[in-house]
Amino acid sequence: MGGVKEEAMVVESKEWYLSAYAPQGVPTSDHLKLRTVTLPLTLDSVPDQHVALQLLWISVDPYLRTRMSGLDDGLCSPQFSINQVIEAFGIGRVIRSKDRVAGFAAWVGIVVLGNPKPGSNVFVSAAAGGVGMYAGQLAKFKGCRVVGSTGSDEKVKLLKEEFGYDDAFNYHKEADLDAALNKYFPSGIDIYLENVGGSMLEAVLNHVNKGARIPLCGMISQYNKIWTEREGVRNLLNIIGKEVRMEGFLIGSYLDRFEDFAKEMEGYIKEGKIHFKHNIYHGIESFPESLASLFSSSNAGKVCIQVAP
Amino acid sequence: MGGVKEEAMVVESKEWYLSAYAPQGVPTSDHLKLRTVTLPLTLDSVPDQHVALQLLWISVDPYLRTRMSGLDDGLCSPQFSINQVIEAFGIGRVIRSKDRVAGFAAWVGIVVLGNPKPGSNVFVSAAAGGVGMYAGQLAKFKGCRVVGSTGSDEKVKLLKEEFGYDDAFNYHKEADLDAALNKYFPSGIDIYLENVGGSMLEAVLNHVNKGARIPLCGMISQYNKIWTEREGVRNLLNIIGKEVRMEGFLIGSYLDRFEDFAKEMEGYIKEGKIHFKHNIYHGIESFPESLASLFSSSNAGKVCIQVAP
């Protein structure tokens, strides 16, 4: 990702690149380096069917981290090469690429795979994150009861007061997840939108109802670990007894449904129904910090970087 | 389960009952006891919409063991009560109840949930068991390539020579499951019919293709352990990256498809296409031994008890 500064037919662009893989932990300045490159911008230098654009906004999402491990861990796109510029979704001045990541992922998870019915009991983890904040609202529009888990009391408040969650809890304070789910889901869970993985998934599998759906959107608790050190989920047998459908998804496979999503969301937006929060970082230099924020409890809402005004 | 000996209007019936729960290990004579009861058989003694039947055959299946743990582990039907007679599927003299267990489970897993296509790469664990022996044949009829895992060289031979598997391996001899799956599935796995669980599932998740289907039929490697001591599966993240659909099923929920199954199987049977093997025990006294055989590598085929000629 880079920020371009115009200068005749040659421009200077700052870009973050991967200097070393980070198999474990949050990537730091040991792994991510900023460099300035010059780009020719004559017409001949732009390949066919490509455009040059000035980046204004960058979307910072958890999957980016999984591309920096140097390990083929099975999630998402291939690993970044060493010295390769970090690619991300964004908004530019020349071509507007819609920010599809967060709202669309929530829609695929809840509406397409979750099959929500009025009265369904829906649980969303990482509920105040970029996906979770939309997921709860979408489930509410379908008549469900929605509870979210998140990492701070401020975010519990945000979920209940801004994002329409019926209830929410701070998993740091209610660390006995089994007890928490007993309390918040006395009638069990019908849909669980998985953004966390590990012990949260294990706890949920002890509270699922017959025929529950578990769309797997992400497992942010596991990204900073190599796979053999990830938390094992021991109660998958419950998936049989409760006839659960657990399904992983990447939004790239649902682009044929993007029109349906856009139409539905447009309706909600026009009615003033959708609430959201962006956690905005300023300047391309803030990329490592913004990435690390995804793995801290302080982050709420969609993380993005504003590169140019 | 019991075997009835007729004697005027009162009959003597031998029945196995649960005297103590077995949270771990294979249930033994410490947990299962045989008793003889007398049953009145006057017309008045038979409740409305019930029949009395003389049991001829008993189907011995892994799920029975999960009902003897005394723990609510989420699989299948409720726990047997202490002193309760063990219930099982069977064939009786008065009313023939079709033996739905094994062939139907294989059909639901492979045909309904597996969505097999010509050329799909199908892996079946516990392939020489009551479900596996039908699963491989069904997948072959759909044009798939099928490989099975099993616990002895004799059964590897059986799979390849009798049950139509393209290939098979003995997981005791090829204990590096990752290497084995690399070898037998150079193009990856499209459908995995899960009968084993634990490390086998973990290995499979490192070899699934995009959009793979994993119908969960059983997890026999895990039944003799309490859930917190079961093997954790650490690479569920791959379910997202590969957009896998993992779905548990109980045949009781698919009874509306039983007609379709019966029709399809009837066709295969008439054409002489279906091969099977029954591992027959004799006499109601053999129940604990037949149950234990399910958890040993020596068993091949569907286990049943012949109670009466």
XYZ file of C-alpha atoms in Angstrom:
618
model
C 0.000 0.000 0.000
C 1.293 3.417 -0.767
C 0.483 7.121 -0.800
C 1.308 9.016 -3.961
C 2.588 12.590 -4.181
C 2.179 14.009 -7.677
C 5.188 15.529 -9.425
C 4.935 15.950 -13.200
C 5.148 12.552 -14.975
C 7.077 10.908 -12.185
C 5.582 10.558 -8.733
C 6.982 9.669 -5.369
C 5.064 6.970 -3.543
C 5.521 5.755 0.011
C 4.811 2.094 0.495
C 4.888 -0.480 3.285
C 6.570 -3.742 2.414
C 7.261 -6.972 4.226
C 10.933 -7.262 5.188
C 10.613 -10.477 7.234
C 7.848 -12.949 8.022
C 6.238 -12.908 11.466
C 5.140 -16.476 12.198
C 3.926 -15.534 15.679
C 2.880 -12.399 17.537
C 1.801 -9.035 16.195
C 3.987 -7.837 13.298
C 6.223 -4.918 14.232
C 8.852 -2.681 12.650
C 11.019 -5.820 12.476
C 8.710 -7.088 9.755
C 7.143 -4.021 8.171
C 9.241 -1.263 6.626
C 8.329 1.924 4.842
C 10.116 2.956 1.664
C 9.734 5.711 -0.895
C 9.690 4.692 -4.533
C 9.379 6.754 -7.684
C 6.768 5.724 -10.229
C 6.693 6.816 -13.878
C 3.201 8.013 -14.772
C 3.332 8.559 -18.524
C 0.465 6.918 -20.379
C 2.804 4.248 -21.743
C 3.832 3.206 -18.266
C 0.284 2.162 -17.278
C -0.464 -1.396 -18.502
C -3.621 -2.170 -20.470
C -6.748 -2.605 -18.331
C -5.045 -0.985 -15.340
C -5.463 2.436 -13.848
C -3.264 4.615 -11.718
C -4.965 6.095 -8.741
C -4.155 8.278 -5.853
C -4.967 6.433 -2.685
C -7.147 8.281 -0.217
C -8.250 5.630 2.224
C -6.881 2.209 3.192
C -8.921 -0.512 4.812
C -7.008 -2.315 7.590
C -8.361 -5.798 8.189
C -7.335 -8.863 10.187
C -6.772 -11.072 7.136
C -3.767 -8.873 6.212
C -1.942 -10.299 9.195
C -2.434 -13.883 8.004
C -0.533 -13.035 4.830
C 2.579 -12.101 6.833
C 3.293 -15.383 8.631
C 5.376 -17.022 5.923
C 3.441 -20.218 6.648
C 0.813 -21.794 4.490
C -1.850 -21.856 7.144
C -4.776 -22.280 4.818
C -6.535 -19.001 5.412
C -7.232 -16.608 2.581
C -4.880 -15.413 -0.063
C -1.239 -16.399 -0.528
C 1.563 -15.071 1.647
C 3.115 -11.727 0.750
C 6.569 -12.166 -0.735
C 9.486 -10.645 1.098
C 10.014 -7.085 -0.173
C 6.544 -7.092 -1.715
C 4.386 -4.048 -1.143
C 1.445 -4.782 1.171
C -1.813 -4.943 -0.790
C -5.103 -3.906 0.792
C -8.564 -2.679 -0.106
C -8.959 1.054 -0.299
C -10.557 4.061 -1.934
C -8.697 6.075 -4.543
C -9.164 9.309 -6.415
C -9.298 7.938 -9.973
C -11.387 4.760 -9.619
C -13.617 4.245 -6.650
C -13.342 0.655 -5.484
C -16.207 -0.003 -3.145
C -15.141 -0.869 0.386
C -16.572 -4.397 0.297
C -14.885 -5.898 3.207
C -16.696 -5.508 6.380
C -20.380 -4.908 5.623
C -20.462 -7.481 2.852
C -18.766 -10.135 5.002
C -21.353 -9.565 7.741
C -24.164 -9.886 5.188
C -22.807 -13.127 3.692
C -22.342 -14.587 7.172
C -25.664 -13.576 8.697
C -28.056 -13.390 5.741
C -26.707 -15.925 3.236
C -25.202 -18.615 5.469
C -26.899 -17.917 8.796
C -30.441 -18.246 7.438
C -31.882 -16.029 10.181
C -35.541 -16.382 11.258
C -37.554 -14.142 13.534
C -36.703 -15.234 17.052
C -33.424 -16.946 16.161
C -30.792 -16.587 18.879
C -27.706 -15.067 17.301
C -24.276 -14.760 18.858
C -21.524 -12.631 17.315
C -17.965 -12.612 18.626
C -15.614 -9.658 18.084
C -18.958 -7.897 17.864
C -17.576 -4.350 17.911
C -15.159 -5.060 15.077
C -15.545 -4.138 11.433
C -17.709 -7.187 10.662
C -19.462 -7.549 14.007
C -20.909 -4.026 14.096
C -22.871 -4.718 10.907
C -23.677 -8.344 11.747
C -25.695 -7.485 14.831
C -27.723 -4.856 13.026
C -28.460 -7.167 10.085
C -29.606 -9.928 12.433
C -31.874 -7.474 14.261
C -33.454 -6.376 10.956
C -34.347 -10.055 10.424
C -36.124 -10.219 13.774
C -33.456 -12.139 15.696
C -32.291 -11.760 19.266
C -28.602 -10.807 19.128
C -25.888 -10.915 21.771
C -22.272 -9.946 21.151
C -18.988 -10.503 22.926
C -16.252 -7.901 22.966
C -13.160 -6.868 24.908
C -14.071 -3.785 26.952
C -16.947 -2.206 28.847
C -16.945 0.782 26.506
C -17.541 -1.551 23.598
C -20.305 -3.386 25.444
C -21.995 0.007 25.767
C -21.367 0.762 22.100
C -22.904 -2.553 21.031
C -26.051 -2.000 23.053
C -26.495 1.703 22.444
C -25.259 2.165 18.874
C -25.260 -1.158 17.077
C -28.617 -2.486 18.244
C -27.416 -5.566 20.133
C -29.978 -6.878 22.629
C -27.185 -7.673 25.006
C -23.392 -7.864 25.080
C -20.620 -8.944 27.418
C -16.955 -8.243 28.041
C -15.137 -11.561 27.744
C -12.302 -10.263 29.925
C -14.747 -9.782 32.790
C -16.828 -12.878 32.083
C -13.914 -15.170 31.391
C -15.906 -18.315 32.175
C -17.363 -18.404 28.685
C -19.520 -21.388 29.488
C -21.209 -19.532 32.332
C -21.554 -16.421 30.182
C -23.253 -18.309 27.364
C -25.531 -20.043 29.855
C -26.562 -16.633 31.099
C -26.989 -14.871 27.753
C -28.432 -17.822 25.846
C -30.790 -19.675 28.183
C -32.513 -21.069 25.068
C -29.272 -21.918 23.246
C -27.632 -20.499 20.125
C -29.084 -20.856 16.614
C -26.521 -18.822 14.683
C -22.947 -18.050 15.677
C -20.970 -15.711 13.465
C -17.406 -16.777 14.235
C -14.734 -14.085 14.228
C -12.576 -15.325 17.086
C -11.943 -19.097 17.154
C -10.264 -21.198 19.857
C -11.862 -21.371 23.269
C -14.778 -19.179 22.184
C -15.768 -21.669 19.487
C -15.386 -24.526 21.947
C -17.665 -22.778 24.432
C -20.249 -22.043 21.745
C -20.317 -25.697 20.656
C -21.508 -26.571 24.157
C -24.500 -24.216 23.729
C -25.697 -24.742 20.170
C -29.252 -25.702 19.368
C -30.247 -28.457 16.974
C -29.491 -27.427 13.404
C -27.414 -24.372 14.373
C -25.427 -22.568 11.685
C -21.863 -21.405 12.312
C -20.569 -19.255 9.445
C -16.810 -18.921 9.931
C -15.736 -15.414 9.001
C -12.436 -15.229 10.873
C -10.539 -16.490 13.911
C -8.617 -13.452 15.091
C -7.509 -15.101 18.357
C -5.495 -17.597 16.308
C -3.754 -15.472 13.662
C -0.676 -14.661 15.693
C 0.137 -18.322 16.377
C 1.572 -21.014 14.140
C -1.073 -23.654 13.543
C 0.368 -26.397 15.722
C 0.242 -23.961 18.660
C -3.312 -22.890 18.025
C -5.978 -23.852 20.514
C -7.492 -27.217 19.695
C -11.268 -27.454 19.709
C -12.134 -30.642 21.571
C -15.896 -30.877 21.326
C -16.466 -31.113 17.576
C -18.508 -34.222 18.327
C -21.317 -31.844 19.301
C -21.530 -30.854 15.648
C -22.913 -34.315 14.982
C -25.262 -34.550 17.923
C -26.686 -31.106 17.236
C -26.481 -31.456 13.455
C -24.642 -28.159 13.156
C -23.558 -26.726 9.827
C -20.184 -24.998 10.113
C -19.086 -23.255 6.969
C -16.080 -21.131 6.136
C -16.433 -18.311 3.641
C -14.395 -15.732 1.778
C -16.277 -12.804 0.316
C -14.522 -13.220 -3.024
C -16.654 -16.315 -3.635
C -19.905 -14.398 -3.157
C -19.354 -11.479 -5.528
C -22.335 -12.668 -7.587
C -24.449 -11.710 -4.555
C -22.891 -8.255 -4.213
C -25.780 -6.583 -6.061
C -28.319 -8.116 -3.657
C -26.229 -6.941 -0.739
C -25.843 -3.411 -2.117
C -29.579 -3.121 -2.762
C -30.530 -4.338 0.701
C -27.970 -2.110 2.423
C -29.001 0.902 0.345
C -32.520 0.460 1.697
C -31.321 0.381 5.304
C -29.027 3.361 4.754
C -31.823 5.436 3.178
C -34.042 4.663 6.151
C -31.254 5.844 8.431
C -31.151 2.440 10.092
C -27.480 1.560 9.801
C -25.008 2.732 12.414
C -21.275 2.343 12.101
C -18.020 3.533 13.534
C -14.708 3.988 11.782
C -11.460 3.967 13.652
C -9.421 6.315 11.510
C -5.651 6.481 11.411
C -3.922 9.272 9.517
C -1.051 8.937 7.111
C 0.512 5.903 5.467
C 3.086 5.837 8.282
C 0.415 4.597 10.702
C -0.017 1.179 9.061
C 1.818 -1.018 11.626
C 0.054 0.756 14.478
C -3.357 0.391 12.824
C -2.698 -3.294 12.130
C -1.674 -3.925 15.742
C -4.864 -2.194 16.941
C -6.909 -5.047 15.435
C -5.372 -7.374 18.011
C -5.969 -5.130 21.027
C -9.131 -4.763 23.047
C -9.170 -1.026 22.502
C -10.242 -1.168 18.870
C -13.883 -0.567 18.008
C -15.367 -0.391 14.527
C -13.778 -0.600 11.114
C -10.098 0.338 11.028
C -8.903 2.434 8.112
C -6.155 4.847 7.220
C -6.790 8.199 5.616
C -3.850 8.747 3.306
C -4.927 11.967 1.613
C -7.685 14.468 2.419
C -32.239 -55.168 24.038
C -33.580 -58.582 24.788
C -34.298 -62.019 23.362
C -37.725 -63.445 24.032
C -38.559 -67.082 24.747
C -42.259 -67.792 24.284
C -44.173 -69.471 27.095
C -47.959 -69.173 27.008
C -49.076 -65.618 27.864
C -45.955 -64.832 29.869
C -42.547 -64.819 28.240
C -39.056 -64.801 29.595
C -36.811 -62.170 28.075
C -33.098 -61.696 28.535
C -31.988 -58.105 28.429
C -28.791 -56.108 28.794
C -29.025 -53.082 31.033
C -26.657 -50.380 32.143
C -25.558 -50.887 35.750
C -23.004 -48.057 35.835
C -21.851 -45.309 33.483
C -18.514 -45.656 31.707
C -17.222 -42.096 31.161
C -13.981 -43.390 29.604
C -12.714 -46.578 27.970
C -14.653 -49.433 26.431
C -17.655 -50.485 28.552
C -17.197 -53.870 30.229
C -19.079 -56.227 32.530
C -18.645 -53.535 35.188
C -21.159 -51.443 33.282
C -23.304 -53.882 31.328
C -25.237 -56.647 33.006
C -27.600 -59.303 31.688
C -30.872 -60.061 33.446
C -33.883 -62.213 32.738
C -37.294 -60.599 33.058
C -40.764 -61.996 32.574
C -43.129 -60.111 30.305
C -46.912 -60.521 30.252
C -48.111 -60.919 26.674
C -51.871 -60.796 26.935
C -53.482 -58.409 24.477
C -54.267 -55.990 27.318
C -50.625 -55.770 28.285
C -49.574 -54.324 24.904
C -50.151 -50.527 24.808
C -52.052 -48.887 21.947
C -49.946 -48.337 18.815
C -47.265 -50.722 20.048
C -46.422 -54.222 18.998
C -44.685 -57.075 20.707
C -42.046 -58.748 18.638
C -39.547 -61.506 18.944
C -36.126 -60.140 18.284
C -34.074 -61.990 15.701
C -31.222 -59.646 14.929
C -29.636 -56.728 16.781
C -27.614 -54.002 15.126
C -24.514 -53.057 17.154
C -23.354 -49.537 16.365
C -20.831 -47.067 17.757
C -23.438 -44.501 18.835
C -24.644 -46.971 21.486
C -21.419 -46.404 23.352
C -21.990 -42.655 23.521
C -25.215 -43.274 25.422
C -23.323 -45.041 28.220
C -20.969 -42.272 29.367
C -23.292 -40.574 31.847
C -22.103 -37.262 30.412
C -24.042 -34.927 28.225
C -21.487 -34.846 25.454
C -23.841 -33.592 22.774
C -23.820 -36.583 20.481
C -27.036 -38.289 19.537
C -29.778 -39.436 21.795
C -29.949 -39.000 25.569
C -27.950 -41.127 27.977
C -29.366 -44.484 29.011
C -30.657 -44.387 32.567
C -29.042 -46.674 35.099
C -30.908 -49.989 35.119
C -32.502 -49.116 31.777
C -32.531 -51.819 29.125
C -30.210 -50.983 26.211
C -32.179 -49.959 23.128
C -30.897 -50.655 19.630
C -32.083 -51.128 16.076
C -32.935 -54.661 15.088
C -35.110 -57.025 13.116
C -37.990 -58.839 14.740
C -40.383 -61.600 13.849
C -43.680 -59.717 14.129
C -42.871 -56.355 12.576
C -39.918 -55.991 10.312
C -38.192 -52.726 11.115
C -35.803 -52.045 8.308
C -32.157 -51.996 9.296
C -31.652 -48.316 8.514
C -28.459 -47.619 10.250
C -25.453 -48.219 8.237
C -26.407 -48.037 4.574
C -28.710 -45.076 5.089
C -26.102 -43.130 7.061
C -23.581 -43.675 4.272
C -26.128 -42.487 1.701
C -27.031 -39.320 3.656
C -23.337 -38.537 4.137
C -22.132 -39.206 0.611
C -25.147 -38.517 -1.591
C -27.151 -35.873 0.289
C -24.449 -33.865 2.080
C -21.341 -34.788 0.091
C -22.753 -33.657 -3.255
C -20.457 -36.018 -5.210
C -19.471 -35.221 -8.800
C -17.672 -37.425 -11.307
C -14.003 -37.085 -10.486
C -14.455 -35.824 -6.937
C -11.751 -37.055 -4.569
C -13.461 -38.789 -1.671
C -11.859 -39.914 1.562
C -13.649 -42.207 4.018
C -12.241 -43.039 7.450
C -13.205 -46.212 9.318
C -13.823 -47.328 5.764
C -14.320 -51.008 6.533
C -16.927 -50.271 9.199
C -20.674 -50.519 8.877
C -20.990 -47.067 7.287
C -17.695 -46.961 5.426
C -18.234 -50.138 3.427
C -21.337 -48.643 1.802
C -19.924 -45.105 1.549
C -17.096 -46.112 -0.775
C -19.385 -48.031 -3.076
C -21.920 -45.186 -3.250
C -19.188 -42.681 -4.078
C -17.864 -44.987 -6.812
C -21.356 -45.262 -8.349
C -21.298 -41.444 -8.601
C -18.025 -41.532 -10.525
C -15.729 -40.420 -7.711
C -12.238 -41.568 -6.832
C -12.410 -43.082 -3.345
C -9.691 -43.857 -0.819
C -10.340 -45.320 2.621
C -8.397 -45.599 5.855
C -8.717 -48.601 8.113
C -6.888 -50.444 10.885
C -5.422 -53.617 9.362
C -3.908 -54.972 6.156
C -6.725 -57.506 5.818
C -9.213 -54.671 5.790
C -7.163 -52.703 3.262
C -7.477 -55.775 1.012
C -11.193 -56.019 1.736
C -11.739 -52.369 0.823
C -9.936 -52.695 -2.480
C -11.188 -56.135 -3.491
C -14.730 -56.206 -2.145
C -15.949 -52.694 -1.494
C -14.679 -51.034 -4.656
C -12.269 -48.539 -3.094
C -9.670 -47.229 -5.552
C -7.094 -47.318 -2.807
C -6.868 -47.775 0.952
C -4.298 -47.576 3.712
C -3.683 -48.984 7.171
C -3.336 -46.000 9.519
C -1.323 -48.101 11.962
C 1.331 -48.616 9.298
C 1.102 -45.130 7.795
C 0.882 -43.291 11.074
C 2.120 -40.021 9.577
C -1.344 -39.128 8.363
C -0.128 -35.989 6.674
C 2.321 -37.965 4.540
C -0.337 -40.592 3.824
C -2.853 -38.011 2.620
C -0.177 -36.346 0.508
C 0.435 -39.688 -1.120
C -3.168 -40.801 -1.650
C -4.597 -37.367 -2.464
C -2.070 -35.536 -4.629
C -4.968 -33.391 -5.911
C -6.506 -32.819 -2.483
C -9.761 -33.979 -0.895
C -13.215 -32.831 -2.061
C -15.369 -34.933 0.248
C -14.399 -36.439 3.591
C -16.907 -38.694 5.294
C -15.851 -38.389 8.920
C -16.227 -41.436 11.128
C -13.127 -41.068 13.272
C -12.407 -37.513 14.509
C -9.349 -36.182 16.348
C -6.004 -36.286 14.576
C -7.525 -37.767 11.423
C -9.795 -34.752 11.005
C -6.883 -32.429 11.692
C -4.806 -34.141 9.013
C -7.655 -33.989 6.521
C -8.124 -30.250 7.105
C -4.567 -29.757 5.860
C -5.487 -31.470 2.560
C -8.951 -30.180 1.687
C -9.697 -28.519 -1.607
C -11.631 -25.275 -2.000
C -15.293 -25.859 -1.206
C -14.766 -29.325 0.282
C -17.655 -30.995 2.101
C -17.120 -32.817 5.398
C -20.250 -34.657 6.498
C -19.705 -35.710 10.109
C -21.176 -39.138 10.665
C -19.250 -40.177 13.760
C -15.987 -39.751 15.668
C -15.285 -43.220 16.994
C -11.747 -42.337 18.157
C -13.282 -39.933 20.667
C -16.194 -41.836 22.190
C -14.226 -43.487 24.976
C -12.913 -40.175 26.326
C -14.624 -37.434 28.312
C -14.839 -34.335 26.152
C -12.182 -32.267 27.887
C -9.709 -35.080 27.199
C -10.616 -35.415 23.556
C -8.084 -34.436 20.942
C -8.408 -30.777 20.031
C -8.458 -29.909 16.350
C -6.109 -26.960 15.900
C -6.463 -26.056 12.236
C -10.121 -25.129 11.940
C -8.920 -21.881 10.381
C -8.454 -23.885 7.183
C -12.241 -24.231 7.038
C -12.357 -20.512 6.262
C -9.488 -20.360 3.806
C -10.805 -23.371 1.898
C -14.469 -22.454 2.382
C -15.252 -25.908 3.690
C -18.732 -26.962 4.727
C -18.623 -29.252 7.768
C -21.984 -30.631 8.755
C -23.046 -33.078 11.413
C -25.996 -35.360 10.759
C -28.200 -37.901 12.463
C -30.199 -40.201 10.227
C -33.367 -39.562 12.234
C -33.524 -36.096 10.671
C -33.465 -37.486 7.124
C -36.262 -40.035 7.347
C -38.204 -38.048 4.732
C -35.448 -39.104 2.302
C -35.635 -42.778 3.242
C -37.847 -43.621 0.257
C -35.288 -42.082 -2.132
C -32.550 -44.051 -0.458
C -34.485 -47.327 -0.544
C -35.299 -46.873 -4.239
C -31.707 -46.083 -5.175
C -30.290 -48.958 -3.125
C -32.886 -51.372 -4.488
C -31.597 -50.580 -7.967
C -27.994 -51.270 -6.994
C -28.949 -54.475 -5.189
C -30.950 -55.762 -8.173
C -27.978 -55.115 -10.427
C -25.820 -57.093 -8.000
C -23.624 -54.071 -7.453
C -23.643 -53.788 -3.682
C -21.187 -55.761 -1.603
C -21.298 -55.958 2.131
C -19.975 -57.870 5.075
C -21.681 -58.592 8.349
C -19.758 -59.410 11.447
C -22.221 -61.670 13.173
C -22.252 -62.464 16.865
C -24.572 -65.130 18.207
C -26.821 -64.887 21.218
C -27.841 -61.923 23.323
C -25.009 -62.784 25.731
C -22.472 -61.540 23.185
C -23.485 -57.854 23.394
C -20.540 -56.453 25.426
C -18.087 -58.392 23.245
C -19.732 -57.171 20.029
C -19.764 -53.583 21.313
C -16.071 -53.748 22.235
C -15.267 -55.089 18.752
C -16.320 -51.732 17.286
C -13.336 -50.149 19.026
C -10.776 -52.729 17.915
C -8.945 -52.870 14.612
C -10.123 -56.423 14.015
C -13.686 -55.507 13.184
C -14.754 -55.330 9.546
C -18.251 -54.669 8.283
C -21.520 -54.158 10.044
C -21.668 -55.675 13.519
C -24.865 -57.431 14.502
C -26.113 -60.075 16.870
C -28.286 -62.947 15.759
C -30.592 -63.587 18.699
C -32.848 -66.242 17.195
C -32.562 -68.339 14.031
